[in-house]
PDB file of C-alpha atoms in Angstrom:
ATOM      1  CA  MET X 461       6.875  15.064  -6.565  1.00  0.00           C
ATOM      2  CA  ARG X 462       4.435  13.963  -9.266  1.00  0.00           C
ATOM      3  CA  ARG X 463       0.765  13.699  -8.411  1.00  0.00           C
ATOM      4  CA  PHE X 464      -1.215  10.853  -9.906  1.00  0.00           C
ATOM      5  CA  ARG X 465      -4.798  10.963 -11.017  1.00  0.00           C
ATOM      6  CA  PRO X 466      -7.190   8.073 -10.319  1.00  0.00           C
ATOM      7  CA  LEU X 467      -7.546   5.708 -13.249  1.00  0.00           C
ATOM      8  CA  ALA X 468     -11.014   5.821 -14.780  1.00  0.00           C
ATOM      9  CA  ASP X 469     -12.875   2.517 -14.764  1.00  0.00           C
ATOM     10  CA  SER X 470     -12.937   2.563 -18.564  1.00  0.00           C
ATOM     11  CA  GLU X 471      -9.148   2.821 -18.891  1.00  0.00           C
ATOM     12  CA  SER X 472      -7.330  -0.424 -19.487  1.00  0.00           C
ATOM     13  CA  THR X 473      -4.355  -1.349 -17.329  1.00  0.00           C
ATOM     14  CA  HIS X 474      -2.889  -3.048 -20.412  1.00  0.00           C
ATOM     15  CA  THR X 475      -2.029   0.327 -21.928  1.00  0.00           C
ATOM     16  CA  MET X 476      -0.090   1.393 -18.844  1.00  0.00           C
ATOM     17  CA  THR X 477       3.679   1.603 -18.787  1.00  0.00           C
ATOM     18  CA  THR X 478       5.971   1.644 -15.792  1.00  0.00           C
ATOM     19  CA  ASP X 479       6.879   5.262 -16.489  1.00  0.00           C
ATOM     20  CA  ARG X 480       3.226   6.370 -16.122  1.00  0.00           C
ATOM     21  CA  PRO X 481       1.775   4.778 -12.983  1.00  0.00           C
ATOM     22  CA  ARG X 482      -1.803   5.564 -11.980  1.00  0.00           C
ATOM     23  CA  ILE X 483      -3.667   5.186  -8.719  1.00  0.00           C
ATOM     24  CA  VAL X 484      -6.941   3.275  -8.784  1.00  0.00           C
ATOM     25  CA  ASN X 485      -9.339   3.725  -5.878  1.00  0.00           C
ATOM     26  CA  LEU X 486     -10.761   0.473  -4.541  1.00  0.00           C
ATOM     27  CA  SER X 487     -13.688  -0.150  -2.248  1.00  0.00           C
ATOM     28  CA  PRO X 488     -12.754  -1.288   1.279  1.00  0.00           C
ATOM     29  CA  ALA X 489     -14.909  -4.339   0.501  1.00  0.00           C
ATOM     30  CA  ASP X 490     -12.831  -5.309  -2.568  1.00  0.00           C
ATOM     31  CA  PRO X 491     -10.852  -8.465  -1.877  1.00  0.00           C
ATOM     32  CA  ALA X 492      -7.211  -7.792  -1.056  1.00  0.00           C
ATOM     33  CA  ARG X 493      -6.073 -11.213  -2.126  1.00  0.00           C
ATOM     34  CA  PRO X 494      -4.815 -12.721  -4.273  1.00  0.00           C
ATOM     35  CA  GLN X 495      -2.495  -9.763  -4.651  1.00  0.00           C
ATOM     36  CA  PRO X 496      -1.638  -8.912  -8.259  1.00  0.00           C
ATOM     37  CA  GLY X 497       1.747 -10.170  -9.361  1.00  0.00           C
ATOM     38  CA  ARG X 498       2.098 -12.626  -6.487  1.00  0.00           C
ATOM     39  CA  ALA X 499       1.993 -16.394  -6.833  1.00  0.00           C
ATOM     40  CA  ASN X 500      -1.289 -17.842  -5.640  1.00  0.00           C
ATOM     41  CA  GLY X 501      -1.032 -19.045  -2.058  1.00  0.00           C
ATOM     42  CA  ALA X 502      -4.463 -19.933  -0.731  1.00  0.00           C
ATOM     43  CA  GLU X 503      -3.334 -20.272   2.899  1.00  0.00           C
ATOM     44  CA  ALA X 504      -1.425 -16.975   2.835  1.00  0.00           C
ATOM     45  CA  ASP X 505      -4.324 -15.240   1.095  1.00  0.00           C
ATOM     46  CA  ARG X 506      -6.817 -16.480   3.714  1.00  0.00           C
ATOM     47  CA  ALA X 507      -4.596 -15.431   6.624  1.00  0.00           C
ATOM     48  CA  GLU X 508      -3.926 -11.975   5.188  1.00  0.00           C
ATOM     49  CA  ASN X 509      -7.558 -11.393   4.207  1.00  0.00           C
ATOM     50  CA  ALA X 510      -8.653 -12.339   7.732  1.00  0.00           C
ATOM     51  CA  VAL X 511      -6.249  -9.945   9.464  1.00  0.00           C
ATOM     52  CA  LEU X 512      -7.039  -7.161   6.959  1.00  0.00           C
ATOM     53  CA  THR X 513     -10.783  -7.574   7.471  1.00  0.00           C
ATOM     54  CA  ALA X 514     -10.367  -7.488  11.251  1.00  0.00           C
ATOM     55  CA  TYR X 515      -8.046  -4.468  11.127  1.00  0.00           C
ATOM     56  CA  LEU X 516     -10.376  -2.589   8.772  1.00  0.00           C
ATOM     57  CA  ALA X 517     -13.286  -3.230  11.170  1.00  0.00           C
ATOM     58  CA  HIS X 518     -11.094  -2.143  14.114  1.00  0.00           C
ATOM     59  CA  LEU X 519     -10.122   1.143  12.436  1.00  0.00           C
ATOM     60  CA  THR X 520     -13.644   1.852  11.213  1.00  0.00           C
ATOM     61  CA  ALA X 521     -15.031   1.279  14.721  1.00  0.00           C
ATOM     62  CA  LYS X 522     -12.534   3.861  16.000  1.00  0.00           C
ATOM     63  CA  GLY X 523     -13.855   6.378  13.458  1.00  0.00           C
ATOM     64  CA  HIS X 524     -10.911   6.218  11.055  1.00  0.00           C
ATOM     65  CA  HIS X 525     -11.354   7.046   7.373  1.00  0.00           C
ATOM     66  CA  VAL X 526      -9.819   4.055   5.590  1.00  0.00           C
ATOM     67  CA  LEU X 527      -9.199   3.868   1.840  1.00  0.00           C
ATOM     68  CA  ARG X 528      -7.880   1.226  -0.525  1.00  0.00           C
ATOM     69  CA  HIS X 529      -5.764   1.984  -3.573  1.00  0.00           C
ATOM     70  CA  ARG X 530      -3.890   0.101  -6.209  1.00  0.00           C
ATOM     71  CA  VAL X 531      -0.822   1.646  -7.834  1.00  0.00           C
ATOM     72  CA  VAL X 532      -1.144   0.450 -11.413  1.00  0.00           C
ATOM     73  CA  THR X 533       1.851  -0.103 -13.650  1.00  0.00           C
ATOM     74  CA  TYR X 534       2.234  -2.534 -16.494  1.00  0.00           C
ATOM     75  CA  PRO X 535       2.951  -5.410 -16.375  1.00  0.00           C
ATOM     76  CA  ALA X 536       2.891  -5.435 -12.570  1.00  0.00           C
ATOM     77  CA  LEU X 537       0.547  -3.984  -9.991  1.00  0.00           C
ATOM     78  CA  ALA X 538       1.577  -2.881  -6.536  1.00  0.00           C
ATOM     79  CA  SER X 539      -1.200  -2.401  -4.042  1.00  0.00           C
ATOM     80  CA  THR X 540      -1.659  -0.799  -0.710  1.00  0.00           C
ATOM     81  CA  ASP X 541      -3.797  -3.047   1.413  1.00  0.00           C
ATOM     82  CA  LEU X 542      -5.132  -0.055   3.326  1.00  0.00           C
ATOM     83  CA  PHE X 543      -4.507   3.639   3.570  1.00  0.00           C
ATOM     84  CA  ASP X 544      -5.608   4.970   6.939  1.00  0.00           C
ATOM     85  CA  ARG X 545      -6.225   8.594   6.040  1.00  0.00           C
ATOM     86  CA  THR X 546      -6.951   9.467   9.683  1.00  0.00           C
ATOM     87  CA  ALA X 547      -3.557   8.209  10.904  1.00  0.00           C
ATOM     88  CA  GLY X 548      -1.719   8.922   7.640  1.00  0.00           C
ATOM     89  CA  GLU X 549      -0.482   5.352   7.252  1.00  0.00           C
ATOM     90  CA  VAL X 550       0.039   3.102   4.249  1.00  0.00           C
ATOM     91  CA  VAL X 551      -0.584  -0.447   5.492  1.00  0.00           C
ATOM     92  CA  MET X 552       0.428  -3.749   3.916  1.00  0.00           C
ATOM     93  CA  ALA X 553      -0.422  -7.179   5.316  1.00  0.00           C
ATOM     94  CA  SER X 554       1.941 -10.130   5.519  1.00  0.00           C
ATOM     95  CA  HIS X 555       1.436 -13.584   6.955  1.00  0.00           C
ATOM     96  CA  ARG X 556       5.185 -14.064   7.396  1.00  0.00           C
ATOM     97  CA  SER X 557       7.935 -12.119   9.123  1.00  0.00           C
ATOM     98  CA  ASP X 558      11.030 -13.959   7.890  1.00  0.00           C
ATOM     99  CA  TYR X 559      13.844 -11.939   6.335  1.00  0.00           C
ATOM    100  CA  HIS X 560      12.775 -12.412   2.707  1.00  0.00           C
ATOM    101  CA  ALA X 561       9.157 -11.479   3.504  1.00  0.00           C
ATOM    102  CA  LEU X 562      10.342  -8.345   5.331  1.00  0.00           C
ATOM    103  CA  ILE X 563      12.567  -7.306   2.413  1.00  0.00           C
ATOM    104  CA  SER X 564       9.637  -7.764   0.030  1.00  0.00           C
ATOM    105  CA  ALA X 565       7.239  -5.854   2.305  1.00  0.00           C
ATOM    106  CA  HIS X 566       9.772  -3.036   2.735  1.00  0.00           C
ATOM    107  CA  GLY X 567      10.061  -2.710  -1.049  1.00  0.00           C
ATOM    108  CA  VAL X 568       6.306  -2.690  -1.684  1.00  0.00           C
ATOM    109  CA  LEU X 569       5.637  -0.268   1.178  1.00  0.00           C
ATOM    110  CA  SER X 570       8.377   2.080   0.003  1.00  0.00           C
ATOM    111  CA  ASP X 571       7.124   1.937  -3.574  1.00  0.00           C
ATOM    112  CA  CYS X 572       3.499   2.598  -2.615  1.00  0.00           C
ATOM    113  CA  ALA X 573       4.295   5.205   0.058  1.00  0.00           C
ATOM    114  CA  GLN X 574       5.927   7.502  -2.490  1.00  0.00           C
ATOM    115  CA  HIS X 575       2.436   8.155  -3.880  1.00  0.00           C
ATOM    116  CA  PHE X 576       1.130   9.271  -0.475  1.00  0.00           C
ATOM    117  CA  PRO X 577       3.316  12.186   0.693  1.00  0.00           C
ATOM    118  CA  SER X 578       4.042  12.255   4.429  1.00  0.00           C
ATOM    119  CA  ALA X 579       2.475   8.828   4.965  1.00  0.00           C
ATOM    120  CA  ARG X 580       3.989   6.547   7.546  1.00  0.00           C
ATOM    121  CA  ARG X 581       4.510   2.920   6.559  1.00  0.00           C
ATOM    122  CA  ALA X 582       3.003   0.046   8.535  1.00  0.00           C
ATOM    123  CA  LEU X 583       3.179  -3.727   8.203  1.00  0.00           C
ATOM    124  CA  LEU X 584       0.135  -5.628   9.442  1.00  0.00           C
ATOM    125  CA  LEU X 585       1.203  -9.105  10.521  1.00  0.00           C
ATOM    126  CA  THR X 586      -0.955 -12.106  11.340  1.00  0.00           C
ATOM    127  CA  ALA X 587       1.019 -12.802  14.537  1.00  0.00           C
ATOM    128  CA  GLU X 588       3.450 -11.010  16.826  1.00  0.00           C
ATOM    129  CA  PRO X 589       6.812 -10.617  15.091  1.00  0.00           C
ATOM    130  CA  GLY X 590       9.985 -11.866  16.729  1.00  0.00           C
ATOM    131  CA  PRO X 591      12.750  -9.572  17.995  1.00  0.00           C
ATOM    132  CA  ALA X 592      14.779  -9.680  14.751  1.00  0.00           C
ATOM    133  CA  ALA X 593      11.729  -8.757  12.655  1.00  0.00           C
ATOM    134  CA  ARG X 594      10.817  -5.924  15.023  1.00  0.00           C
ATOM    135  CA  GLU X 595      14.385  -4.606  14.896  1.00  0.00           C
ATOM    136  CA  PHE X 596      14.350  -4.729  11.066  1.00  0.00           C
ATOM    137  CA  LEU X 597      11.018  -2.886  10.887  1.00  0.00           C
ATOM    138  CA  SER X 598      12.119  -0.286  13.437  1.00  0.00           C
ATOM    139  CA  HIS X 599      15.390   0.329  11.588  1.00  0.00           C
ATOM    140  CA  HIS X 600      13.446   0.949   8.364  1.00  0.00           C
ATOM    141  CA  GLN X 601      10.893   3.184  10.136  1.00  0.00           C
ATOM    142  CA  ILE X 602       7.999   0.758   9.590  1.00  0.00           C
ATOM    143  CA  ILE X 603       5.290   0.394  12.233  1.00  0.00           C
ATOM    144  CA  ALA X 604       4.579  -3.238  13.145  1.00  0.00           C
ATOM    145  CA  ILE X 605       0.916  -4.085  13.825  1.00  0.00           C
ATOM    146  CA  TRP X 606      -0.493  -7.469  14.863  1.00  0.00           C
ATOM    147  CA  PRO X 607      -3.691  -8.813  16.405  1.00  0.00           C
ATOM    148  CA  GLU X 608      -3.928  -9.558  20.102  1.00  0.00           C
ATOM    149  CA  GLY X 609      -7.292 -10.797  21.301  1.00  0.00           C
ATOM    150  CA  GLU X 610      -9.998  -8.445  20.038  1.00  0.00           C
ATOM    151  CA  SER X 611      -7.576  -5.567  19.436  1.00  0.00           C
ATOM    152  CA  PHE X 612      -4.286  -4.765  17.730  1.00  0.00           C
ATOM    153  CA  VAL X 613      -0.817  -4.030  19.095  1.00  0.00           C
ATOM    154  CA  ARG X 614       1.392  -1.413  17.468  1.00  0.00           C
ATOM    155  CA  ALA X 615       5.187  -1.285  17.762  1.00  0.00           C
ATOM    156  CA  HIS X 616       6.413   2.107  16.588  1.00  0.00           C
ATOM    157  CA  PRO X 617       9.927   2.514  15.187  1.00  0.00           C
ATOM    158  CA  ALA X 618      12.607   3.948  17.417  1.00  0.00           C
ATOM    159  CA  ALA X 619      13.255   7.635  16.840  1.00  0.00           C
ATOM    160  CA  ARG X 620      16.086   8.289  14.384  1.00  0.00           C
ATOM    161  CA  GLY X 621      19.395   8.607  16.167  1.00  0.00           C
ATOM    162  CA  SER X 622      18.280   6.386  19.067  1.00  0.00           C
TER     163      SER X 622
END
């Protein structure tokens, strides 16, 4: 597996090609939305930023070391919303859990997770997912996370072969 070096601030993303991706470290305070390469959706951006901010605060309060990265390719950028180094999880937020949103999230998580060996994949949702969404996520070994009151609920995938 190839290892990627962080992109220096002085390097331009415009010189990047898809065959030479780089990982850029972001501050946890950097805005997660609008996400590069995605059509602007103010309502979606607000909902996802809110749940990401709350989840980041939740993890930090529990003593987790949380990082943010962007996998840079040209002309598109894929980004991890959070990487929980303590739990070893790549986390992406989504305000929807319909089939097309799940397919998209699965693709982005799979693409980003390849740069973080042994990382589990998690989808942070703004609301509890329905049974079909939970089954989809479990089948694809993706942890579902959503807010409930002042905390977060986690639905872990079923063990392979179950």
